[in-house]
Amino acid sequence: MKFQELKIKASDGEYKLEFVDNAIECVLACDKPENLFFLVDEKIWSLYPDVSNRIEKSGAEYLLIHASEAAKSYGEIEILLDKVLEHSFKRGQKLVAVGGGITQDIVGFIASIVYRGVPWIFVPTSLLSQADSCIGSKTSINLGRRKNALGTFHHPESIYLDLRFLGTLSALEIQSGIGEMLKVHIINSIESFNEIAQNYELLRSNQDIMLQTIFNSLFFKKGIIQQDEKDTNIRLVMNYGHTFGHAIEVASQFRIPHGLAVTLGMDTANYISTLINSKTVEYYDLYHPVLMANLNGLPQVHISKEDYFMALLSDKKNTPTERNFVLLNSNGLPTLQSMPVDSMIPSDSYEYLVGILKSC
Ligand SMILES: NC(=O)c1ccc[n+]([C@@H]2O[C@H](COP(=O)([O-])OP(=O)(O)OC[C@H]3O[C@@H](n4cnc5c(N)ncnc54)[C@H](O)[C@@H]3O)[C@@H](O)[C@H]2O)c1
């Protein structure tokens, strides 16, 4: 493989991501099976018999996870944690997550709290988790309808990235991962956006281009998280598309995959930017066709206005006197911008995105 590894510096040491051809063998080579406890997305378990057979044959403990936003909730985590402990999970063991971003968030969160923190290993299987969420240390779970309201910083000790898992993802799940890759390319520079835009059609058919784009996305993200691991400063720009995106997810009752809600959220943020700063119009025009292409095949869903406003106004970046949004600056780059609490952004953005959804 062309890319071997990526090392990420964190406040409590360095962790590494390796590009590998057989992720489960790599995990089993890390430690004795009796020290490993696998938590596997049930879809992966049935789609990849070699994975399930190998884990069973190893003798390591395992449990299956149904990957849904509901499973990522506080109540469900308590039930899962209880099962993990009933299976005699001990302090000296490591958790191993095999699945997408939801499995990652669940296992990372559990690993951060059980016995005041245990190590964990991650095998990301969705494009979104391979190209974006697997690095950065964040674990997030939902509290009621509040998306990602609870969480910790607890990175895996190793990440094994195996591209073959991408072969069984649906077209929409691939687009969801591309949504997060578009995000970090736009944040990085206009040049990197132009590069991914040029390669957009080839991503699905050309594995070399996909691999290079995943690597670039992780490399750009690494540059940001190493400067601001705890999300207090420049990392906040990674919320580009997410303030509107989270509100869209909640108001559609999670019927839109995360990275597609982010795609819609970025286009909405760009539109709002044009209302505030006319110099951003050329960048709205530049990004819009690619973002729209990435929404191809999106199912028609109803976005409840009430739920959308509630989610947008309770965003954790807001303060009592200001609403914070990541919008485009005059150079077309996303930046954190403060708006007065009585701004028209909630209603303007709702009208815009409902129109966009109708046109999809
Ligand atoms: N912790 C972080 O830093 C971070 C960053 C971004 C997103 N997230 C979270 O990640 C979640 C979205 O991630 P996701 O899109 O990977 O979600 P996911 O884990 O739900 O995966 C998406 C769907 O694809 C299935 N799947 C996974 N791998 C597959 C494969 N190889 N073949 C076939 N199906 C497969 C899953 O079962 C699920 O149905 C959201 O909850 C989001 O909030 C977390």
PDB file of C-alpha atoms and ligand atoms in Angstrom, residues 41 43-44 47-48 67-69 72 99-105 125-129 132-140 147-148 165-170 173 176 180 221 235 242 246 249 258-259, ligand 1:
ATOM      1  CA  ASP A  41     -21.654  -3.292  14.032  1.00  0.00           C
ATOM      2  CA  LYS A  43     -24.158  -5.276   9.645  1.00  0.00           C
ATOM      3  CA  ILE A  44     -20.417  -5.875   9.420  1.00  0.00           C
ATOM      4  CA  LEU A  47     -21.749  -8.878   5.618  1.00  0.00           C
ATOM      5  CA  TYR A  48     -18.204 -10.094   6.392  1.00  0.00           C
ATOM      6  CA  ALA A  67     -25.811   1.262  14.602  1.00  0.00           C
ATOM      7  CA  SER A  68     -28.521   3.923  14.919  1.00  0.00           C
ATOM      8  CA  GLU A  69     -28.749   7.381  16.474  1.00  0.00           C
ATOM      9  CA  LYS A  72     -26.114   6.379  20.602  1.00  0.00           C
ATOM     10  CA  GLY A  99     -18.055  -0.216  12.500  1.00  0.00           C
ATOM     11  CA  GLY A 100     -18.843   3.319  11.407  1.00  0.00           C
ATOM     12  CA  GLY A 101     -19.057   6.630  13.263  1.00  0.00           C
ATOM     13  CA  ILE A 102     -21.951   5.507  15.463  1.00  0.00           C
ATOM     14  CA  THR A 103     -20.101   2.390  16.666  1.00  0.00           C
ATOM     15  CA  GLN A 104     -17.048   4.605  17.198  1.00  0.00           C
ATOM     16  CA  ASP A 105     -18.954   7.151  19.288  1.00  0.00           C
ATOM     17  CA  THR A 125     -15.800   0.594   8.221  1.00  0.00           C
ATOM     18  CA  SER A 126     -17.821   3.496   6.751  1.00  0.00           C
ATOM     19  CA  LEU A 127     -16.246   6.115   4.497  1.00  0.00           C
ATOM     20  CA  LEU A 128     -17.258   8.829   6.954  1.00  0.00           C
ATOM     21  CA  SER A 129     -15.437   7.123   9.806  1.00  0.00           C
ATOM     22  CA  ASP A 132     -13.023  11.921   9.083  1.00  0.00           C
ATOM     23  CA  SER A 133     -14.317  10.787  12.459  1.00  0.00           C
ATOM     24  CA  CYS A 134     -11.662   8.159  13.303  1.00  0.00           C
ATOM     25  CA  ILE A 135      -9.143  10.828  14.343  1.00  0.00           C
ATOM     26  CA  GLY A 136      -9.718  13.753  16.678  1.00  0.00           C
ATOM     27  CA  SER A 137     -10.454  12.004  20.011  1.00  0.00           C
ATOM     28  CA  LYS A 138     -14.100  13.083  20.252  1.00  0.00           C
ATOM     29  CA  THR A 139     -16.740  10.704  21.584  1.00  0.00           C
ATOM     30  CA  SER A 140     -20.318  11.950  21.473  1.00  0.00           C
ATOM     31  CA  LYS A 147     -27.555  15.381  19.119  1.00  0.00           C
ATOM     32  CA  ASN A 148     -24.027  14.839  20.505  1.00  0.00           C
ATOM     33  CA  PHE A 165     -15.015  -2.344   3.830  1.00  0.00           C
ATOM     34  CA  LEU A 166     -16.108   0.467   1.507  1.00  0.00           C
ATOM     35  CA  GLY A 167     -17.260  -2.122  -1.070  1.00  0.00           C
ATOM     36  CA  THR A 168     -20.526  -2.854   0.748  1.00  0.00           C
ATOM     37  CA  LEU A 169     -21.621   0.727   1.481  1.00  0.00           C
ATOM     38  CA  SER A 170     -24.725   2.083  -0.266  1.00  0.00           C
ATOM     39  CA  GLU A 173     -23.447   6.220   2.613  1.00  0.00           C
ATOM     40  CA  SER A 176     -22.267  10.839   3.274  1.00  0.00           C
ATOM     41  CA  GLU A 180     -17.222  15.218   5.341  1.00  0.00           C
ATOM     42  CA  LYS A 221      -7.915  17.354   9.809  1.00  0.00           C
ATOM     43  CA  ARG A 235     -11.032  23.453  15.577  1.00  0.00           C
ATOM     44  CA  HIS A 242     -22.740  21.011  11.259  1.00  0.00           C
ATOM     45  CA  HIS A 246     -27.401  18.727  13.154  1.00  0.00           C
ATOM     46  CA  GLU A 249     -30.783  15.575  11.255  1.00  0.00           C
ATOM     47  CA  HIS A 258     -24.999  12.500   8.813  1.00  0.00           C
ATOM     48  CA  GLY A 259     -22.619  13.516   6.006  1.00  0.00           C
TER      49      GLY A 259
HETATM   50  N1  LIG B   1     -16.640  11.315  17.069  1.00  0.00           N
HETATM   51  C1  LIG B   1     -16.450  12.082  16.031  1.00  0.00           C
HETATM   52  O1  LIG B   1     -15.435  12.786  15.921  1.00  0.00           O
HETATM   53  C2  LIG B   1     -17.465  12.137  14.923  1.00  0.00           C
HETATM   54  C3  LIG B   1     -17.207  12.882  13.761  1.00  0.00           C
HETATM   55  C4  LIG B   1     -18.134  12.873  12.723  1.00  0.00           C
HETATM   56  C5  LIG B   1     -19.308  12.147  12.867  1.00  0.00           C
HETATM   57  N2  LIG B   1     -19.540  11.455  14.025  1.00  0.00           N
HETATM   58  C6  LIG B   1     -20.774  10.683  14.195  1.00  0.00           C
HETATM   59  O2  LIG B   1     -20.701   9.568  13.324  1.00  0.00           O
HETATM   60  C7  LIG B   1     -22.032   9.181  12.970  1.00  0.00           C
HETATM   61  C8  LIG B   1     -22.099   9.001  11.475  1.00  0.00           C
HETATM   62  O3  LIG B   1     -21.103   8.085  11.088  1.00  0.00           O
HETATM   63  P1  LIG B   1     -21.413   6.965   9.999  1.00  0.00           P
HETATM   64  O4  LIG B   1     -22.023   7.585   8.815  1.00  0.00           O
HETATM   65  O5  LIG B   1     -20.206   6.138   9.856  1.00  0.00           O
HETATM   66  O6  LIG B   1     -22.581   6.209  10.759  1.00  0.00           O
HETATM   67  P2  LIG B   1     -22.912   4.670  11.021  1.00  0.00           P
HETATM   68  O7  LIG B   1     -21.957   4.077  11.949  1.00  0.00           O
HETATM   69  O8  LIG B   1     -24.353   4.627  11.376  1.00  0.00           O
HETATM   70  O9  LIG B   1     -22.749   4.007   9.591  1.00  0.00           O
HETATM   71  C9  LIG B   1     -23.691   4.338   8.584  1.00  0.00           C
HETATM   72  C10 LIG B   1     -24.476   3.091   8.145  1.00  0.00           C
HETATM   73  O10 LIG B   1     -23.592   2.261   7.413  1.00  0.00           O
HETATM   74  C11 LIG B   1     -23.544   0.946   7.987  1.00  0.00           C
HETATM   75  N3  LIG B   1     -22.197   0.469   7.728  1.00  0.00           N
HETATM   76  C12 LIG B   1     -21.040   0.790   8.359  1.00  0.00           C
HETATM   77  N4  LIG B   1     -20.010   0.227   7.718  1.00  0.00           N
HETATM   78  C13 LIG B   1     -20.518  -0.481   6.675  1.00  0.00           C
HETATM   79  C14 LIG B   1     -19.959  -1.262   5.624  1.00  0.00           C
HETATM   80  N5  LIG B   1     -18.644  -1.426   5.486  1.00  0.00           N
HETATM   81  N6  LIG B   1     -20.796  -1.844   4.727  1.00  0.00           N
HETATM   82  C15 LIG B   1     -22.140  -1.668   4.825  1.00  0.00           C
HETATM   83  N7  LIG B   1     -22.737  -0.930   5.761  1.00  0.00           N
HETATM   84  C16 LIG B   1     -21.924  -0.340   6.682  1.00  0.00           C
HETATM   85  C17 LIG B   1     -23.949   1.130   9.427  1.00  0.00           C
HETATM   86  O11 LIG B   1     -24.476  -0.070   9.972  1.00  0.00           O
HETATM   87  C18 LIG B   1     -24.998   2.219   9.294  1.00  0.00           C
HETATM   88  O12 LIG B   1     -26.222   1.662   8.874  1.00  0.00           O
HETATM   89  C19 LIG B   1     -22.959  10.266  13.468  1.00  0.00           C
HETATM   90  O13 LIG B   1     -23.609   9.843  14.644  1.00  0.00           O
HETATM   91  C20 LIG B   1     -22.017  11.418  13.776  1.00  0.00           C
HETATM   92  O14 LIG B   1     -22.508  12.261  14.786  1.00  0.00           O
HETATM   93  C21 LIG B   1     -18.645  11.414  15.037  1.00  0.00           C
END
